[in-house]
Coordinates of C-alpha atoms and ligand atoms in Angstrom, one line a residue:
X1 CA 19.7 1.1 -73.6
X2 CA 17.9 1.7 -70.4
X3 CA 18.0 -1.3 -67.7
X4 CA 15.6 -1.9 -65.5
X5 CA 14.9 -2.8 -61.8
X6 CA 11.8 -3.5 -59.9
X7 CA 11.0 -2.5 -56.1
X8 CA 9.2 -5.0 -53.6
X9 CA 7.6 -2.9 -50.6
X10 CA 7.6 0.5 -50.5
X11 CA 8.1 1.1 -46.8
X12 CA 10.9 2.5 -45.0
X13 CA 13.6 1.2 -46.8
X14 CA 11.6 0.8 -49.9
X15 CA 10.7 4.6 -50.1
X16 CA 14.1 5.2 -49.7
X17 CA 15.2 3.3 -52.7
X18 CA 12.7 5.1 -55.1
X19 CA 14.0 8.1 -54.0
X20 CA 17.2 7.3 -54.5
X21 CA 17.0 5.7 -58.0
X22 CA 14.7 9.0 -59.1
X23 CA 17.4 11.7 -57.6
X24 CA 20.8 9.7 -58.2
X25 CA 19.5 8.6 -61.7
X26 CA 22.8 10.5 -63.1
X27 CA 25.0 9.0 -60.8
X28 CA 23.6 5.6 -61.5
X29 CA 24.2 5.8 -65.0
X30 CA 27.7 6.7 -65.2
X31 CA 28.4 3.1 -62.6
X32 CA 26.2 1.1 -65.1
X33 CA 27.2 2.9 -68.3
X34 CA 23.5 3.1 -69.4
X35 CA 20.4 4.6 -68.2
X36 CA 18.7 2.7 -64.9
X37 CA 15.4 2.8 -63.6
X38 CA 12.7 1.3 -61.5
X39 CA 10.0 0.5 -63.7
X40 CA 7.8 -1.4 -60.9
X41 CA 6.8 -0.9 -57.5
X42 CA 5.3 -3.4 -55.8
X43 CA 3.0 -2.1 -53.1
X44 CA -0.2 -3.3 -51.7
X45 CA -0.9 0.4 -49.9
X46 CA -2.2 3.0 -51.5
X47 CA 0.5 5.0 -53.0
X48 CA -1.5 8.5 -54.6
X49 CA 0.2 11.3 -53.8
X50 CA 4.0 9.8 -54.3
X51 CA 5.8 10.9 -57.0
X52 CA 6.8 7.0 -58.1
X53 CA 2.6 6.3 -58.1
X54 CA 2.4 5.4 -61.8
X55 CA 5.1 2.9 -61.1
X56 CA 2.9 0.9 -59.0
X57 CA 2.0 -2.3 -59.7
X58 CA 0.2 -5.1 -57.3
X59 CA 0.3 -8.3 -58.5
X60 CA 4.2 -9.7 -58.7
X61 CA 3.6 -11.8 -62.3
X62 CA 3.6 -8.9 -63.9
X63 CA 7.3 -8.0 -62.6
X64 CA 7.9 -11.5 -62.7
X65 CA 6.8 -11.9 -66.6
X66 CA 8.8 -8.9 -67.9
X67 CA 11.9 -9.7 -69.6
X68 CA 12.6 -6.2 -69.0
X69 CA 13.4 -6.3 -65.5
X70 CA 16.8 -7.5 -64.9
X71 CA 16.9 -7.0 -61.2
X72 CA 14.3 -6.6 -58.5
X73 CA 14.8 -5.5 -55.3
X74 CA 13.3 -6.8 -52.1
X75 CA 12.6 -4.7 -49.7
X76 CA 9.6 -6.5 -47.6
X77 CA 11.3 -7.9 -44.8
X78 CA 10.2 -11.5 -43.4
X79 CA 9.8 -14.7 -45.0
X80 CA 6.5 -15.2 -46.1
X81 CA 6.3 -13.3 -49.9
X82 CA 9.4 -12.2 -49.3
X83 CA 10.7 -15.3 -49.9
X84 CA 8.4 -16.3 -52.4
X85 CA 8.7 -13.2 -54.8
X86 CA 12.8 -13.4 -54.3
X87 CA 12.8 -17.2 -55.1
X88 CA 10.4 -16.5 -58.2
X89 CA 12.4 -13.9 -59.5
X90 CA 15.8 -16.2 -59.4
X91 CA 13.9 -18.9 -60.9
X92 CA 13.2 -16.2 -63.6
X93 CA 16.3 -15.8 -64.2
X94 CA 16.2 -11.8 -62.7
X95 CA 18.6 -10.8 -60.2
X96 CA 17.5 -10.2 -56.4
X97 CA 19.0 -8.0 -54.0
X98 CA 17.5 -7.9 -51.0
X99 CA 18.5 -5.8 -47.5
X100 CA 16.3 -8.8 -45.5
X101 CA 18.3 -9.9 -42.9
X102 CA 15.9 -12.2 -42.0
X103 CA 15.7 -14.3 -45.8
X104 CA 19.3 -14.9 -45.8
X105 CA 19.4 -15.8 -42.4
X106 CA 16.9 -18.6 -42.6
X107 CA 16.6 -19.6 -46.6
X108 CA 19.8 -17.6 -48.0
X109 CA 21.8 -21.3 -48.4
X110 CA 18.9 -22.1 -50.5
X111 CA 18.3 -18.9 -52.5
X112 CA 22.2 -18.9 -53.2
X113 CA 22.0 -22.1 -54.7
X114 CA 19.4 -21.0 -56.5
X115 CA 20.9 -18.0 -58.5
X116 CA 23.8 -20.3 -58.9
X117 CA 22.2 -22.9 -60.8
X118 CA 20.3 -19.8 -62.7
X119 CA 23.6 -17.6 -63.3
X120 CA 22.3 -14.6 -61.7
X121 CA 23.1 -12.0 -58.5
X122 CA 21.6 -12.5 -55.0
X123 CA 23.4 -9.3 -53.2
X124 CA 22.7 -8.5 -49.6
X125 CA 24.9 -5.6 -48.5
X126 CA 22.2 -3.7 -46.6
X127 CA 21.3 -7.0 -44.7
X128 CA 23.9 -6.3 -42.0
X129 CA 24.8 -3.0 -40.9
X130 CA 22.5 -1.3 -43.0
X131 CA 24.9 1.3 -45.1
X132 CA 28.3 0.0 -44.3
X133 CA 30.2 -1.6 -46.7
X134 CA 31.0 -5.1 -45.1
X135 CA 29.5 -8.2 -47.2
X136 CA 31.4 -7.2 -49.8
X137 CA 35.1 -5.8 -48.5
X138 CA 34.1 -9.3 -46.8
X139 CA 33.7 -11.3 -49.3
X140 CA 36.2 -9.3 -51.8
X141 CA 39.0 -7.7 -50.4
X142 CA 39.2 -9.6 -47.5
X143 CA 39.2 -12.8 -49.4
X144 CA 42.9 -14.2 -48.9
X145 CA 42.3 -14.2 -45.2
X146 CA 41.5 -16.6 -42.8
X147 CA 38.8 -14.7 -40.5
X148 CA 39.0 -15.9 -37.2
X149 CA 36.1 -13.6 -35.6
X150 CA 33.7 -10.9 -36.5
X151 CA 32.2 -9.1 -33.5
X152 CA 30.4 -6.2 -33.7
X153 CA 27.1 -4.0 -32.8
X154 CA 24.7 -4.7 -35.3
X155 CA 21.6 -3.6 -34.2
X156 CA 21.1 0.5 -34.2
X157 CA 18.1 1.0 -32.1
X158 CA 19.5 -1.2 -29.2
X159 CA 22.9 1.1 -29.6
X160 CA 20.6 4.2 -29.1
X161 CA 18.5 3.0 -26.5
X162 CA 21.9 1.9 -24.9
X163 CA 23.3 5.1 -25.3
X164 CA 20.6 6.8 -24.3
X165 CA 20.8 5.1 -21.2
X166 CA 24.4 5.6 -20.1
X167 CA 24.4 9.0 -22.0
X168 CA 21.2 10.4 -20.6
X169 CA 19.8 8.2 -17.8
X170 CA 16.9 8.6 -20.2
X171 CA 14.7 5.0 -19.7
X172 CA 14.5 2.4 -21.8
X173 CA 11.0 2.5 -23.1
X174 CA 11.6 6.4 -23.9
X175 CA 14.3 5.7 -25.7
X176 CA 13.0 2.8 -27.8
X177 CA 9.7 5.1 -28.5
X178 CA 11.8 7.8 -30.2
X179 CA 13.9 5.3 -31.8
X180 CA 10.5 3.8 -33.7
X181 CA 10.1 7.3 -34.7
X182 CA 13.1 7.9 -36.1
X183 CA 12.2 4.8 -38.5
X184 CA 15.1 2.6 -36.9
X185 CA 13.2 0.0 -35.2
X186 CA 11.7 -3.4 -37.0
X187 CA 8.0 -3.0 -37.3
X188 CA 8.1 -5.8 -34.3
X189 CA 10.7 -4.0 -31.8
X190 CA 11.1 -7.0 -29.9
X191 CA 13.0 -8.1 -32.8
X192 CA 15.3 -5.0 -32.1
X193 CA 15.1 -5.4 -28.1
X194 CA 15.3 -9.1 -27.8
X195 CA 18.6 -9.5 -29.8
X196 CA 16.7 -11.4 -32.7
X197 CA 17.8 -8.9 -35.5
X198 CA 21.5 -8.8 -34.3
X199 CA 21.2 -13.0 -34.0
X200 CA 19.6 -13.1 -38.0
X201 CA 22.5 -10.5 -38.8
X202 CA 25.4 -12.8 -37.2
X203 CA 24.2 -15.9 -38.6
X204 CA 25.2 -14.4 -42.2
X205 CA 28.5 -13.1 -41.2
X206 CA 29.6 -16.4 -40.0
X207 CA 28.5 -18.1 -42.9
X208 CA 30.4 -16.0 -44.9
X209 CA 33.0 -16.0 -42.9
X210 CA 33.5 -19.7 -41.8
X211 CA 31.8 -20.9 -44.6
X212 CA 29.2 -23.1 -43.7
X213 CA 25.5 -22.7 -43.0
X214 CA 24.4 -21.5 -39.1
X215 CA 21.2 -21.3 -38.7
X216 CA 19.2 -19.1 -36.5
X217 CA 17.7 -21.6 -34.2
X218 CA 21.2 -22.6 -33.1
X219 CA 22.9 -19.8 -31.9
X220 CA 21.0 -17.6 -28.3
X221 CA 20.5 -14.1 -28.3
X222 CA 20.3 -12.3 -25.1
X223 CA 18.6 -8.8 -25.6
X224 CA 18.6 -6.0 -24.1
X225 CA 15.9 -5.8 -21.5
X226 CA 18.1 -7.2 -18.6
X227 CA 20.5 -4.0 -18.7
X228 CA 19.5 -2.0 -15.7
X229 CA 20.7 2.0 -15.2
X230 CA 22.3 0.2 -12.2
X231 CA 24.4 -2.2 -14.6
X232 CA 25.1 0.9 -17.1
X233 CA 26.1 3.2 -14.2
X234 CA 28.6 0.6 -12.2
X235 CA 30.0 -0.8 -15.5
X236 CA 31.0 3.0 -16.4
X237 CA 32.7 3.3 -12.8
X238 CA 34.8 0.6 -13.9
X239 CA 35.9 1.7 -17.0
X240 CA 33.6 -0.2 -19.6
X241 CA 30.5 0.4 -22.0
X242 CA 27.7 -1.8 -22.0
X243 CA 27.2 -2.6 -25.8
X244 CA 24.6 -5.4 -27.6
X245 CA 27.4 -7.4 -29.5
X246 CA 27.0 -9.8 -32.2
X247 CA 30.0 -11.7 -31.7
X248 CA 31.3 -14.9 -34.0
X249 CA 34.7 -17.0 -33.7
X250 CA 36.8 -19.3 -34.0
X251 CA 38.0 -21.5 -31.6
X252 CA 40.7 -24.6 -32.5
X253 CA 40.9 -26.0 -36.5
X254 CA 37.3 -25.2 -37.7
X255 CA 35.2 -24.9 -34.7
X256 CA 33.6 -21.9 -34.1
X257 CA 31.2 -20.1 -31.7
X258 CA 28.6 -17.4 -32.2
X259 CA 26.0 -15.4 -30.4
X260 CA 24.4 -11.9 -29.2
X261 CA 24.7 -10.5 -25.8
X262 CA 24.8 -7.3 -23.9
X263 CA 28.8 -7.5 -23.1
X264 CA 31.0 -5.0 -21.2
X265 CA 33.6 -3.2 -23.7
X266 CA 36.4 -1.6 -21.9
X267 CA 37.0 2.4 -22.9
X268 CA 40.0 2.3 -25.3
X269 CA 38.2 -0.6 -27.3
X270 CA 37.0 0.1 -31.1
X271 CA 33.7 -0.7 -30.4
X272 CA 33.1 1.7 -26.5
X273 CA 32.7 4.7 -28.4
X274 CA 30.0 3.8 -31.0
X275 CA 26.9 5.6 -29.9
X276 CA 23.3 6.4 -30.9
X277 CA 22.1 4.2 -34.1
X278 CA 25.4 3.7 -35.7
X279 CA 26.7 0.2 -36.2
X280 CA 30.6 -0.8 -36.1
X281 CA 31.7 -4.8 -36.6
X282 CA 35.4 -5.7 -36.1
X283 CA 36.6 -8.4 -38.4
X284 CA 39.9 -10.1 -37.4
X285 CA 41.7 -12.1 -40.3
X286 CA 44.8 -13.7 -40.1
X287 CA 46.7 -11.6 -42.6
X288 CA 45.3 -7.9 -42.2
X289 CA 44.3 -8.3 -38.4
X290 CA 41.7 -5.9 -37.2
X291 CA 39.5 -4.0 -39.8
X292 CA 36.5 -1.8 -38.4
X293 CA 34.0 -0.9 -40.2
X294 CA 31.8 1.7 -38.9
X295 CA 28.7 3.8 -39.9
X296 CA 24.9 4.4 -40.0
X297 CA 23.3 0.8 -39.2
X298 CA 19.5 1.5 -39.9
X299 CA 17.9 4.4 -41.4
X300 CA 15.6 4.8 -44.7
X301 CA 18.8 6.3 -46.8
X302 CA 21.9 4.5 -45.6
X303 CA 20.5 1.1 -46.1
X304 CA 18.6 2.2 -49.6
X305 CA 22.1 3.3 -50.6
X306 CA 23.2 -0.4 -49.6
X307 CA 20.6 -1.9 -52.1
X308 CA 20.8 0.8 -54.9
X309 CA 24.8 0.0 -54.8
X310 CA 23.6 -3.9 -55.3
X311 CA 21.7 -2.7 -58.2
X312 CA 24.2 -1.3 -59.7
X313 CA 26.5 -3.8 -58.8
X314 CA 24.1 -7.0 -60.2
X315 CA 23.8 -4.6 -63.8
X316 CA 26.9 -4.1 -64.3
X317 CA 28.8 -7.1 -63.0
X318 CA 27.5 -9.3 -66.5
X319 CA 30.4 -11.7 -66.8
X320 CA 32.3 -12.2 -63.6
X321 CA 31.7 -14.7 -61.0
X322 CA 28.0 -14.5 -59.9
X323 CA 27.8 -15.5 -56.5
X324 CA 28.9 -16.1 -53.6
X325 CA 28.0 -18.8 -51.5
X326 CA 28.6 -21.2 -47.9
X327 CA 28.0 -24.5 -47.5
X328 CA 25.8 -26.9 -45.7
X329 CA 25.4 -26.7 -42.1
X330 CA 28.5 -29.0 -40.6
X331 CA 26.7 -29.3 -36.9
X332 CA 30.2 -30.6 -36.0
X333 CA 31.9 -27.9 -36.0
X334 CA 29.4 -25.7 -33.7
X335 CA 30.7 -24.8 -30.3
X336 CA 28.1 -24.3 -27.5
X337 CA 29.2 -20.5 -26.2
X338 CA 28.2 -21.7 -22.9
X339 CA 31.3 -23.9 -22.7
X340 CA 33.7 -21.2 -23.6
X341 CA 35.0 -19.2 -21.0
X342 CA 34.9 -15.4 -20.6
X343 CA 35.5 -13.0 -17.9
X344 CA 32.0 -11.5 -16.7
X345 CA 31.0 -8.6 -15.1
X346 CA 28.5 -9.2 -12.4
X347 CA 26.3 -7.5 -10.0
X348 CA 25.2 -9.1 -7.0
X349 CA 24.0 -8.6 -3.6
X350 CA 26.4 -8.3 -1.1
X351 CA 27.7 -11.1 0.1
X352 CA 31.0 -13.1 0.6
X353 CA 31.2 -12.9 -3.1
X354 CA 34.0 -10.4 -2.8
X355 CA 37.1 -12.6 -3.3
X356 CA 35.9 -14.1 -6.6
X357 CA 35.9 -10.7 -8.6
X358 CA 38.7 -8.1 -9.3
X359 CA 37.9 -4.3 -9.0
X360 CA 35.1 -5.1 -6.6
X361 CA 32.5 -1.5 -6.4
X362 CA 29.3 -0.7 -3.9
X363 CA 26.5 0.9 -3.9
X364 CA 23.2 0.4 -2.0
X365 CA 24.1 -3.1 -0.1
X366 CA 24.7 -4.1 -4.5
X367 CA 28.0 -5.0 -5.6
X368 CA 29.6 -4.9 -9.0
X369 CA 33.4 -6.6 -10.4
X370 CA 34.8 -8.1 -13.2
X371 CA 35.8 -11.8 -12.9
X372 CA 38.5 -13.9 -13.9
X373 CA 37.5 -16.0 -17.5
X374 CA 35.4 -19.0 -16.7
X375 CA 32.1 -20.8 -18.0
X376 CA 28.7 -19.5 -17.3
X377 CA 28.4 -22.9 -15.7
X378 CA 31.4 -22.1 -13.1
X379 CA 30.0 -18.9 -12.4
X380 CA 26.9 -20.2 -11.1
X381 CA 28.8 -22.9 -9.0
X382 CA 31.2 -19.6 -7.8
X383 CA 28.3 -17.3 -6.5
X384 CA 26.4 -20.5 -5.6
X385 CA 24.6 -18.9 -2.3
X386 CA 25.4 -14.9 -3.3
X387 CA 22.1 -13.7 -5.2
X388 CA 23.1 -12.5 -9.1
X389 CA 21.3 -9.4 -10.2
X390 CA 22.8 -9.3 -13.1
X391 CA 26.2 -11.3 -15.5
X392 CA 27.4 -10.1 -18.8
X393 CA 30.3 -11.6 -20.5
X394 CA 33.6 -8.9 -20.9
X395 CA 35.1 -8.3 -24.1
X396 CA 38.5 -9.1 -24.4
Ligands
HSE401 N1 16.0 -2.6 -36.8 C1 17.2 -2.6 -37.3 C2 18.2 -1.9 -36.4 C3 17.2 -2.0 -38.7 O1 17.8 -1.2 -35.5 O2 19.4 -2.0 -36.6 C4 18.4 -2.3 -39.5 O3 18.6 -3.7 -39.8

């Protein structure tokens, strides 16, 4: 008997997904065991001319009244009917799989507990790192661990502007213009730029992986638009890559940290050679160690093969466990990152500076080292009197 799925938003990632379900309609079928199909789009635009057009439909009752429908995918982005639509469809007892970062940042604790009560899937695969497989290896085979810290580059169009930069010497608003047309970018960038995406994407990674609720409003994001050619150029001289990292960890018992900053990765690290739009997280557990998972971050296909594989996961999954799930926020077991201590890399004026950092370079009256681990706090008092151009925390 043929299952059915319905599609919310038929942009870039939406697109993507009819597409896919039309051309791997064979593929789907033999991981379900029956026929699968979309047999709604939701989409406000005018779709003539696409070969999914009859599908369209533009009021969500009608999706949401068809006991047809066993699954509907969300692919709107925000939380305004995003939210609204996915909640509705739980409550009508449909599955929801959704690749918005953004929902399960901010309303995913509730949403979870919603398909609970209701018995049904909310998947999220393609919510962080677009087409990698990491929610679920997460949340499945990594299971028996304890993780202890997930750090990774999350965000592809700050990797390609990045790259672009220490690759190229291209600039940073030529680089983000060709990464909006390459379909990468949010439909804000500043999302992308500011570190707001990689913060939403972090904030579900540690709830998986501590188990507790952290919202969004709690952990800073530094972006990207402090990372000068001069920073990219003496961080390379002393044997490091400047990457956007999402980083989350655990400090003593159950406390953990979390946030997103441009950081300097030394050559020889997983994560240095990661370039252009792909996206690679590290997750350390206490069994299996390191386990990298690497591949295409963003990108109309390789996040709609993230939701089609939820699809087919919430049809054919009838009778196992249905969710997964975190906790309540415990606020008591958040660590301020700005009281743990890192090494930075700093660029300053010249000055009597010097002494405080190893492997001190010049250039133009700037200098540039690598100092030992301390607060951000200390550093101020340490350069207190040296002007700072620019500080980014090391990776260890
Ligand atoms: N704008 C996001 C990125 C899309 O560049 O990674 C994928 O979440």
């Amino acid at each position: 008997m043929m299952k059915y799925a319905a599609l919310l938003g038929a942009g870039v990632v939406g697109a993507g997904v009819a597409e896919m379900m039309q051309g791997n309609a064979a593929y789907l079928e033999k991981s379900v065991g029956e026929p699968v199909a979309l047999k709604y789009i939701l989409e406000p635009r005018d779709c003539s001319g696409q070969p999914w057009a009859d599908k369209v439909v533009k009021d969500f009752s009608v999706i949401e009244n068809d006991p047809e429908v066993s699954v509907v995918a969300e692919c709107i982005g925000g939380v305004g009917v995003a939210y609204d639509f996915v909640r509705r469809a739980l409550l009508a007892g449909k599955s929801a799989v959704t690749s918005n970062k953004q929902l399960i940042a901010e309303k995913g604790l509730e949403l979870l507990s919603i398909a609970k009560e209701k018995g049904v899937f909310l998947l999220f695969e393609a919510s962080v790192g677009g087409g990698i497989p990491l929610i679920r290896p997460l949340t499945n085979c990594l299971a028996a661990n304890r993780i202890d810290a997930v750090a990774g580059i999350v965000n592809g169009t700050t990797n390609y502007i990045l790259t672009q930069m220490i690759d190229c010497g291209q600039d940073f608003d030529a680089a983000l213009k060709e990464a909006q047309r390459l379909g990468y970018a949010e439909a804000d960038p500043s999302a992308d730029v500011d570190g707001i995406d990689a913060l939403r994407k972090i904030c579900i990674l540690a709830d998986l992986c501590f188990g507790s609720n952290l919202p969004p409003e709690k952990v800073s994001a530094e972006g990207i638009r402090g990372v000068s050619l001069a920073d990219v150029a003496f961080a390379e001289k002393l044997g490091y890559s400047v990457k956007l990292l999402a980083c989350a960890r655990r400090l003593e018992g159950e406390r953990f940290t979390a946030f997103v900053a441009p950081m300097l990765v030394p050559r020889g690290n997983l994560l240095a050679d990661v370039g252009g739009v792909m996206n690679a997280v590290v997750v350390t557990g206490n069994a299996v160690g390191d386990c990298l998972f690497y591949g295409a971050g963003a990108g109309r296909m390789p996040t709609a093969s993230a939701v089609v594989a939820d699809i087919i996961d919430a049809m054919r999954r009838g009778n196992g466990r249905k969710f997964i799930d975190w906790a309540p926020e415990r606020p008591e077991l958040w660590a301020d990152p700005r009281e743990v201590p890192f090494r930075w890399f700093v660029r300053y004026q010249n000055g009597c500076a010097n002494a405080i950092v190893d492997q001190c370079l010049s250039d133009n009256g700037e200098c540039a080292g690598i100092t030992p681990p301390m607060t951000r706090g200390e550093l101020e008092e340490k350069f207190n009197g040296t002007e700072i151009l620019s500080a980014f925390r090391v990776k260890d």
